[in-house]
mmCIF file of C-alpha atoms and ligand atoms in Angstrom:
data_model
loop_
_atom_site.group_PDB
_atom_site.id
_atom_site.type_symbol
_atom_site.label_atom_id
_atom_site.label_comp_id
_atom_site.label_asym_id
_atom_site.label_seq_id
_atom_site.Cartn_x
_atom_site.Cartn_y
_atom_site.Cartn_z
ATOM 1 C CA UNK M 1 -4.029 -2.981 21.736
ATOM 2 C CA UNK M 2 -7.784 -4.243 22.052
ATOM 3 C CA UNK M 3 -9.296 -6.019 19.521
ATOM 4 C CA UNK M 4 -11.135 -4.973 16.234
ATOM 5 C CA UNK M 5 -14.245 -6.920 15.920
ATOM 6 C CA UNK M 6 -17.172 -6.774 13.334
ATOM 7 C CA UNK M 7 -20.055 -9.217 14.434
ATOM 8 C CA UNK M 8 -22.986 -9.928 12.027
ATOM 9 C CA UNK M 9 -25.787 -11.014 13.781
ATOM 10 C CA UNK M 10 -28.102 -12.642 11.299
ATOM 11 C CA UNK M 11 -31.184 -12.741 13.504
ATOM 12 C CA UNK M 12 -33.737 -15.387 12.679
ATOM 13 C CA UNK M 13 -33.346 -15.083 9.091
ATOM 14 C CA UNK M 14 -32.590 -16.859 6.153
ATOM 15 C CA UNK M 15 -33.109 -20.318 5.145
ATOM 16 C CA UNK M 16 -29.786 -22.614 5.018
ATOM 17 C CA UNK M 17 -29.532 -22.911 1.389
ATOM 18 C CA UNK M 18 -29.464 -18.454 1.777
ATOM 19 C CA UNK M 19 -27.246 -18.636 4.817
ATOM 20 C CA UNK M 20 -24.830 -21.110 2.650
ATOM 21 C CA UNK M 21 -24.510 -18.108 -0.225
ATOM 22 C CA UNK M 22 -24.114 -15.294 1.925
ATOM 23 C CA UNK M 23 -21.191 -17.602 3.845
ATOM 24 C CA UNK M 24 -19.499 -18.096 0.602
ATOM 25 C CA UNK M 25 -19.971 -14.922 -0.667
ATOM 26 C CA UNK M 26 -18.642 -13.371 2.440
ATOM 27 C CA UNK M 27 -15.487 -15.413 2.572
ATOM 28 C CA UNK M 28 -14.297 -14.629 -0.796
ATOM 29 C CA UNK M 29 -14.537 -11.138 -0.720
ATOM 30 C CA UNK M 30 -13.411 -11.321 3.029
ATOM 31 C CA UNK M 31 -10.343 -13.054 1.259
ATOM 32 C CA UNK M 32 -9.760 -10.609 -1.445
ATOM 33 C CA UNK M 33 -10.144 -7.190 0.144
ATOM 34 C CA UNK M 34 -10.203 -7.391 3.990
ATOM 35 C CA UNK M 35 -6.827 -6.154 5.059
ATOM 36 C CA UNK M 36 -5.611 -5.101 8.339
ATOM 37 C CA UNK M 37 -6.617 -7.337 11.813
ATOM 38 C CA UNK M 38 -10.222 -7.230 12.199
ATOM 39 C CA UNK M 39 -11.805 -9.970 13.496
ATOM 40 C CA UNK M 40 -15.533 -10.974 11.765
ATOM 41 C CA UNK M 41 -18.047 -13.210 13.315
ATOM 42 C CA UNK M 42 -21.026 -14.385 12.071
ATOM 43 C CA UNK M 43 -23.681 -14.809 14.596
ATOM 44 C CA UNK M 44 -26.321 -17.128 12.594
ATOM 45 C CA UNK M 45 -29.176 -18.935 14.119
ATOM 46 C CA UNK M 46 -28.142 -22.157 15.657
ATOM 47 C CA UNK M 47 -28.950 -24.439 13.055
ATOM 48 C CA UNK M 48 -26.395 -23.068 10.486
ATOM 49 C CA UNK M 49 -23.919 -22.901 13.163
ATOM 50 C CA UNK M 50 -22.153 -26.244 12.282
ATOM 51 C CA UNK M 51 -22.968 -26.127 8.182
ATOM 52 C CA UNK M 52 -21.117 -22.156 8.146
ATOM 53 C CA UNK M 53 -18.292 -23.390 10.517
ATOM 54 C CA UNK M 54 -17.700 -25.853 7.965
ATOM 55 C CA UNK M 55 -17.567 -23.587 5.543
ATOM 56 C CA UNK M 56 -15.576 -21.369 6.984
ATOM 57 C CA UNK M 57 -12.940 -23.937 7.713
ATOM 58 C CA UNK M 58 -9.804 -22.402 8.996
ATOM 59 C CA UNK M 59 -10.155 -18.662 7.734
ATOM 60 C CA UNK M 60 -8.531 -17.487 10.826
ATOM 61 C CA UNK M 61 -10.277 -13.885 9.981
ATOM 62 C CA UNK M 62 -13.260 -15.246 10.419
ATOM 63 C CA UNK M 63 -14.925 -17.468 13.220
ATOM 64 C CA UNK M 64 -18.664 -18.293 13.491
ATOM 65 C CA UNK M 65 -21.036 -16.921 17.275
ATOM 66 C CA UNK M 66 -24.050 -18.371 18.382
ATOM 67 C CA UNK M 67 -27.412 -15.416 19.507
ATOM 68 C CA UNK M 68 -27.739 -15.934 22.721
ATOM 69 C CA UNK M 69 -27.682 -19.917 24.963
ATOM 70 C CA UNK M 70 -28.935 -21.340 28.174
ATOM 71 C CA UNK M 71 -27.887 -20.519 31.732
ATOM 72 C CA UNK M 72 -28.342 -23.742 32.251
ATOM 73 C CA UNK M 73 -25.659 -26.323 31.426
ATOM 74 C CA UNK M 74 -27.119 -29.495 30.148
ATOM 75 C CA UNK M 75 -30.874 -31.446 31.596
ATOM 76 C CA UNK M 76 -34.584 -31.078 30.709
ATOM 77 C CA UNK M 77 -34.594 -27.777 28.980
ATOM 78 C CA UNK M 78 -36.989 -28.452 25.738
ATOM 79 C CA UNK M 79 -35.733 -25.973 23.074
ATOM 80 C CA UNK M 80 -32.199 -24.815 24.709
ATOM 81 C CA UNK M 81 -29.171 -24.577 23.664
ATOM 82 C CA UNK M 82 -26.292 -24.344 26.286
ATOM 83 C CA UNK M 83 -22.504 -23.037 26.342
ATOM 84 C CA UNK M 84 -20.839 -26.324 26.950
ATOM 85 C CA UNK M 85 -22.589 -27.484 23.645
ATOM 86 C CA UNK M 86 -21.525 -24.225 21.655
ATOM 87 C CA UNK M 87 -18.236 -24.963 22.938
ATOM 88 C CA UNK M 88 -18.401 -29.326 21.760
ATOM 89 C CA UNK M 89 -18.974 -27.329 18.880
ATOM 90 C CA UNK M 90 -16.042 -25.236 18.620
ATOM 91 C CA UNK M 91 -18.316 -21.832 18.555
ATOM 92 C CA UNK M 92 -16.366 -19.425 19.962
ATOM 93 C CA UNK M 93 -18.443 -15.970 20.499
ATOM 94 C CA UNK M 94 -22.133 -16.389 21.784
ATOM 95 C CA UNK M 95 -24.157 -12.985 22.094
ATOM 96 C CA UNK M 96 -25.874 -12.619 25.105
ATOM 97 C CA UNK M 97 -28.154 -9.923 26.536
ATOM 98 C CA UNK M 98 -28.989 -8.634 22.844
ATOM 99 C CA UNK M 99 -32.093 -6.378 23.987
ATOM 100 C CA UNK M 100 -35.024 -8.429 21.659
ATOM 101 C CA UNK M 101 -33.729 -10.709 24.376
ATOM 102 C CA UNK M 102 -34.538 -8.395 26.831
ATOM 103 C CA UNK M 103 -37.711 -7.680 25.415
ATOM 104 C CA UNK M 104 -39.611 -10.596 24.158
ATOM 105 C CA UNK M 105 -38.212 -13.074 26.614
ATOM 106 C CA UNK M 106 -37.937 -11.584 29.492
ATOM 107 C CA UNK M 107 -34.373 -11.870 30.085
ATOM 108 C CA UNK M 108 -32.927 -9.460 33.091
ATOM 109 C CA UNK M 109 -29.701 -8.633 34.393
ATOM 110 C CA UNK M 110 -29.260 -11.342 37.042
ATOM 111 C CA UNK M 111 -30.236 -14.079 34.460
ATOM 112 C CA UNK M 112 -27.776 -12.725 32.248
ATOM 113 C CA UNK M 113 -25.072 -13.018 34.503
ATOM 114 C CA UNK M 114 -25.783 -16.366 34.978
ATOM 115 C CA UNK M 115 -25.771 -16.922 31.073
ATOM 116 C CA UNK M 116 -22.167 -14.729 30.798
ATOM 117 C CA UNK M 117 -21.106 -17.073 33.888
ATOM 118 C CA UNK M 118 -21.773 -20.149 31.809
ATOM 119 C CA UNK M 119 -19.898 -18.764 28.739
ATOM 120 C CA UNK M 120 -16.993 -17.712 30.031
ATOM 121 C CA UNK M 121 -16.946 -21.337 32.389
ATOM 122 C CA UNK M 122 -16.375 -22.661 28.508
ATOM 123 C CA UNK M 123 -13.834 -20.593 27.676
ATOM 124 C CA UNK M 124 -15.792 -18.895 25.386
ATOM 125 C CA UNK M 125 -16.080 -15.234 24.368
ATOM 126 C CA UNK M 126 -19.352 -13.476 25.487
ATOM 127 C CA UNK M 127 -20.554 -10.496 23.554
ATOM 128 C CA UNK M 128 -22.723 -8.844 25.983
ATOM 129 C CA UNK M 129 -25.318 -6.052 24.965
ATOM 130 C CA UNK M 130 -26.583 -3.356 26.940
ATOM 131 C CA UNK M 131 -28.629 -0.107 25.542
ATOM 132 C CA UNK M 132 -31.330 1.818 26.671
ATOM 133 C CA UNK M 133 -35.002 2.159 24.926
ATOM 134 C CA UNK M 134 -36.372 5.531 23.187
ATOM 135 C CA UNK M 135 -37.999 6.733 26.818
ATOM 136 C CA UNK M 136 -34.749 6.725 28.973
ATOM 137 C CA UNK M 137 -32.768 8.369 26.174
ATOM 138 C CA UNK M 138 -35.716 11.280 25.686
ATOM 139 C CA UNK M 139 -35.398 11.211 29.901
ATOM 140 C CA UNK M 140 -31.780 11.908 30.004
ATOM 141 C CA UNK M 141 -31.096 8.918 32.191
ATOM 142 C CA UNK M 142 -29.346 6.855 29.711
ATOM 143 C CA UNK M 143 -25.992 7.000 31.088
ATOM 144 C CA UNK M 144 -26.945 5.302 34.443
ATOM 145 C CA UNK M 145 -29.487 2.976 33.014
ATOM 146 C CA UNK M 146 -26.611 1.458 30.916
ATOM 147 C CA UNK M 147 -24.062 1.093 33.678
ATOM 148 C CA UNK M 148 -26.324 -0.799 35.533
ATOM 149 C CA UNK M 149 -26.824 -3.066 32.907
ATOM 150 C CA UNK M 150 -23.125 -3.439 32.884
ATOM 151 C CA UNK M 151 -23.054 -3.285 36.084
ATOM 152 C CA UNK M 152 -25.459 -6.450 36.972
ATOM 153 C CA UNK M 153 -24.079 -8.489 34.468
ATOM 154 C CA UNK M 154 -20.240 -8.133 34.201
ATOM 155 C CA UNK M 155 -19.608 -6.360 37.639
ATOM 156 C CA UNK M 156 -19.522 -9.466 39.723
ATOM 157 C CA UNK M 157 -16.972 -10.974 37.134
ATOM 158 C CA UNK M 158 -12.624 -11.123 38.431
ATOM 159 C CA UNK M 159 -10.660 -9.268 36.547
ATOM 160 C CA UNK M 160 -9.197 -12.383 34.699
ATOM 161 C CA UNK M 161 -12.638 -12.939 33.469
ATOM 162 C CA UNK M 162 -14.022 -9.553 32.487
ATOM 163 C CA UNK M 163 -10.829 -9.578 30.316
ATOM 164 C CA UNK M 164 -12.410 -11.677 27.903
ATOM 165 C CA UNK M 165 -16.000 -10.032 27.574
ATOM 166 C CA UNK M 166 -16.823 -8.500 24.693
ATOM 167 C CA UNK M 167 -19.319 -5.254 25.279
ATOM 168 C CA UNK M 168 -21.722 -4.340 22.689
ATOM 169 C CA UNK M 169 -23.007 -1.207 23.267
ATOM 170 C CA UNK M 170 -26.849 -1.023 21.365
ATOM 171 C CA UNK M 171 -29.695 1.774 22.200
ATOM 172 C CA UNK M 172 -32.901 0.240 21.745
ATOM 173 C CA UNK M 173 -33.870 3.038 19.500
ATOM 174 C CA UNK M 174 -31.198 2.145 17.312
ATOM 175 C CA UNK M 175 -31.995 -1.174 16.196
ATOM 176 C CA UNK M 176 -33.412 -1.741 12.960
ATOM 177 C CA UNK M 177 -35.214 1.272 13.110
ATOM 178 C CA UNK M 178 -32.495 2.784 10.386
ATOM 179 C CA UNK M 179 -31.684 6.114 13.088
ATOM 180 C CA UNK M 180 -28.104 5.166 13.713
ATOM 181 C CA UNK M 181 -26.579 7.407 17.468
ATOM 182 C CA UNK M 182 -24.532 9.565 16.388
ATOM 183 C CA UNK M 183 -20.450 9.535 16.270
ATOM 184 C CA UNK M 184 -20.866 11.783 19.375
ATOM 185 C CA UNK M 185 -23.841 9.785 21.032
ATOM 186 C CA UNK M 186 -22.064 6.762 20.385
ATOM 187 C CA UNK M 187 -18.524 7.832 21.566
ATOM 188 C CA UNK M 188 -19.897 9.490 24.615
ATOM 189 C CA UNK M 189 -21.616 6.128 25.724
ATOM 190 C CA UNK M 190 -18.174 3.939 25.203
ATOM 191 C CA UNK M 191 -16.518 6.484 27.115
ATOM 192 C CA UNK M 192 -18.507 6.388 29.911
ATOM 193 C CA UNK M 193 -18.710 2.315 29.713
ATOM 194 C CA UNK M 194 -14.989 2.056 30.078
ATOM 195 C CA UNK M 195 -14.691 4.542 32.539
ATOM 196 C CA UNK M 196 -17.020 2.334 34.570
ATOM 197 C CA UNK M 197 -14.948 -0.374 34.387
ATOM 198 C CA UNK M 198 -11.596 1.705 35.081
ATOM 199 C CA UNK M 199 -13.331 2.606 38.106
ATOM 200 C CA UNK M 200 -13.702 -1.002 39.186
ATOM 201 C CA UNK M 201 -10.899 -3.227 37.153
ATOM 202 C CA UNK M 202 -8.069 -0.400 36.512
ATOM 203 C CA UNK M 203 -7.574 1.602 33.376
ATOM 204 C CA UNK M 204 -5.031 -1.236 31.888
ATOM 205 C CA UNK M 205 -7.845 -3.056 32.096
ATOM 206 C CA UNK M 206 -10.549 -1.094 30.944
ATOM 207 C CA UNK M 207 -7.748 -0.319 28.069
ATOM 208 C CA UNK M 208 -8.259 -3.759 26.538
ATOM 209 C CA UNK M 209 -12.082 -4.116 26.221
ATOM 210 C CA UNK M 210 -13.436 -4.154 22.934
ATOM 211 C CA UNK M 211 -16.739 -2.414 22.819
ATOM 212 C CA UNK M 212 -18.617 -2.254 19.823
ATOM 213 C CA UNK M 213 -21.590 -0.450 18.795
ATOM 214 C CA UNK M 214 -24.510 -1.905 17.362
ATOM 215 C CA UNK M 215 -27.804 0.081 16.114
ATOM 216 C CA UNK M 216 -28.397 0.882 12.170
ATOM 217 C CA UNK M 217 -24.762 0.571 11.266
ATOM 218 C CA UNK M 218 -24.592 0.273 7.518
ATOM 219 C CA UNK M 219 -22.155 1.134 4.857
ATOM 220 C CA UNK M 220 -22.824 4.818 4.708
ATOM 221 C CA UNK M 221 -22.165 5.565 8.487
ATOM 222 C CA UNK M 222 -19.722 2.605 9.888
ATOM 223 C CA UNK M 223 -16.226 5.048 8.648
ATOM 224 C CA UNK M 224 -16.988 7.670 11.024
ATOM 225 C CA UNK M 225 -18.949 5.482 14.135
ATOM 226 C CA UNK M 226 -15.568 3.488 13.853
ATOM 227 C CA UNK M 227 -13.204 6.030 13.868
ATOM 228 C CA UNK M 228 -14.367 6.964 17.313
ATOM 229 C CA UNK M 229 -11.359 6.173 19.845
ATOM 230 C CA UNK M 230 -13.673 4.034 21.812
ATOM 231 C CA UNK M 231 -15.474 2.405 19.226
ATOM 232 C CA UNK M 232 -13.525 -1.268 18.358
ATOM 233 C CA UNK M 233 -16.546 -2.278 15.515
ATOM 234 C CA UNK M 234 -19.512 -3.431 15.339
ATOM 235 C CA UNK M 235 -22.712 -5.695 16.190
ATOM 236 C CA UNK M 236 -24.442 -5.463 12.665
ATOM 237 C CA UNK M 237 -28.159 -6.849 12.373
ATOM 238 C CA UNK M 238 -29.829 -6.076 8.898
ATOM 239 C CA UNK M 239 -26.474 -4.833 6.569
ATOM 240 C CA UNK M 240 -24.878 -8.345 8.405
ATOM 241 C CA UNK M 241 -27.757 -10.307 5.925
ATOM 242 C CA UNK M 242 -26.092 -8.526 2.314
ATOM 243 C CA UNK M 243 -22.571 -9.594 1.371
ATOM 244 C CA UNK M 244 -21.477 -6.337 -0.193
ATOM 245 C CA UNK M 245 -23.180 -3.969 2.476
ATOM 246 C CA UNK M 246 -21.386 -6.411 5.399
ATOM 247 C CA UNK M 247 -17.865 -6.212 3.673
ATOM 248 C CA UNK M 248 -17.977 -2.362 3.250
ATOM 249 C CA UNK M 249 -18.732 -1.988 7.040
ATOM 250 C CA UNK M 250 -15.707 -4.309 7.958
ATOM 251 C CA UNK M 251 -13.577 -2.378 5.552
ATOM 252 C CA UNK M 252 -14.673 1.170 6.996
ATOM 253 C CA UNK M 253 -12.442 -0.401 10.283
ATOM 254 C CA UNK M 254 -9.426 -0.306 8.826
HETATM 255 P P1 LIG R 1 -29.505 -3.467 13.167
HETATM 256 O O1 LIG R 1 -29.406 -4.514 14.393
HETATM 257 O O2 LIG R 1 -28.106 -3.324 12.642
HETATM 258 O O3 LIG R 1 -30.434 -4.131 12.186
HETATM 259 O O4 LIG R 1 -30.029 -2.207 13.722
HETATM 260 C C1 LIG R 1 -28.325 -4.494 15.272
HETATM 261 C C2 LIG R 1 -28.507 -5.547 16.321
HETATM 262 O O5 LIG R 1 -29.654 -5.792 16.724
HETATM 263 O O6 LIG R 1 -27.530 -6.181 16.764
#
């Protein structure tokens, strides 16, 4: 049985007094009405990653992720964070590949297997995004243009490793935009992901990745993007920011 995962990914937002209310918040309704074996993570910007792990303590249900970190691992790097610091830290998810990523810095799919290389050399639990833009989903060519992006990234990974890779999958024209894929659009793409990596790793294999979905999920539409069989959850940007909205989403797993 894979696991259930909802991931909040709080974006550069909030200031730490606001990120210290929504933690709280979160972890007492969490605490009252979660039930079931979801796992939640809260991706927050890096410098609320120690202040919400302490708050968090030892909820097991809930365990803090960094955004994104270096592919480097420690040296002259002004302004990076790397995995073997996340993991001095005791962060245990870091998102990488998350397409404003992509985007606006220029990351590609050989850099990002470096950075999924680093994470997983931690012991750490890479959630890696792939998705494709407005243009290649209007072209038709979305299918292929996603494998490769799994493809680059993961495909050069042993078995052992891609075991613990979390996949997120997030069209571009998804994000924040509040047009959410479909149940079908977003089923369709899972399937095909994990057929992918049946083809290469085995279908036990392929069996036990989580892959989320990530793109406009909000209260409203999580039930019935979750009840998909390949759906395991979700990457959640803006509904990740409101206590309320974020708890209904990780109760529409259940
Ligand atoms: P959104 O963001 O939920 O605001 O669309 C999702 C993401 O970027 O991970």
């Amino acid at each position: 049985m894979r696991s259930k995962i909802v991931a909040g990914n709080w974006k550069m937002n909030k200031t730490l007094e606001e990120a210290k209310t929504l933690t709280s918040e979160l972890i007492g309704m969490i605490t009252d009405e979660v039930k079931g074996n979801v796992k939640v993570v809260l991706c927050t910007p890096f410098p609320y990653l120690h202040p919400v792990k302490q708050q968090v303590g030892n909820q097991a249900r809930i365990s803090v992720g960094a955004q994104n970190c270096s592919e480097h691992d420690w040296g002259a790097y002004t302004g990076e964070t790397s995995a073997a610091m996340l993991k001095s830290m005791d962060i245990p998810y870091v998102i990488v590949g998350h397409s404003e990523r992509r985007q606006y810095f220029g990351e590609n799919g050989v850099l990002l297997a470096k950075k999924v290389d680093k994470v997983l050399a931690q012991g750490l639990t890479p959630i890696f995004c792939c998705g494709e833009p407005l243009e290649i989903r209007e072209k038709g060519t979305h299918e292929q243009v996603v494998t490769d992006q799994v493809k680059k990234s993961l495909f050069h990974l042993s078995a052992e490793a891609l075991q613990k890779v979390v996949i997120a999958y997030e069209p571009v024209w998804a994000i924040g935009t509040g047009k959410t894929a479909t149940a079908q659009q977003a089923q369709e793409m899972h399937a095909v992901i994990r057929k992918h990596l049946s083809a290469k790793y085995g279908q036990t294999i392929a069996n036990e990745i989580t892959i989320l979905y990530g793109g406009s999920v909000n209260a409203a539409n999580a039930k019935e993007l979750f009840a998909n069989p390949d759906v395991d959850g979700g990457l959640v940007g803006g509904a990740s920011l409101k206590s309320r909205e974020f708890v209904e989403i990780i109760k529409a797993i259940g």
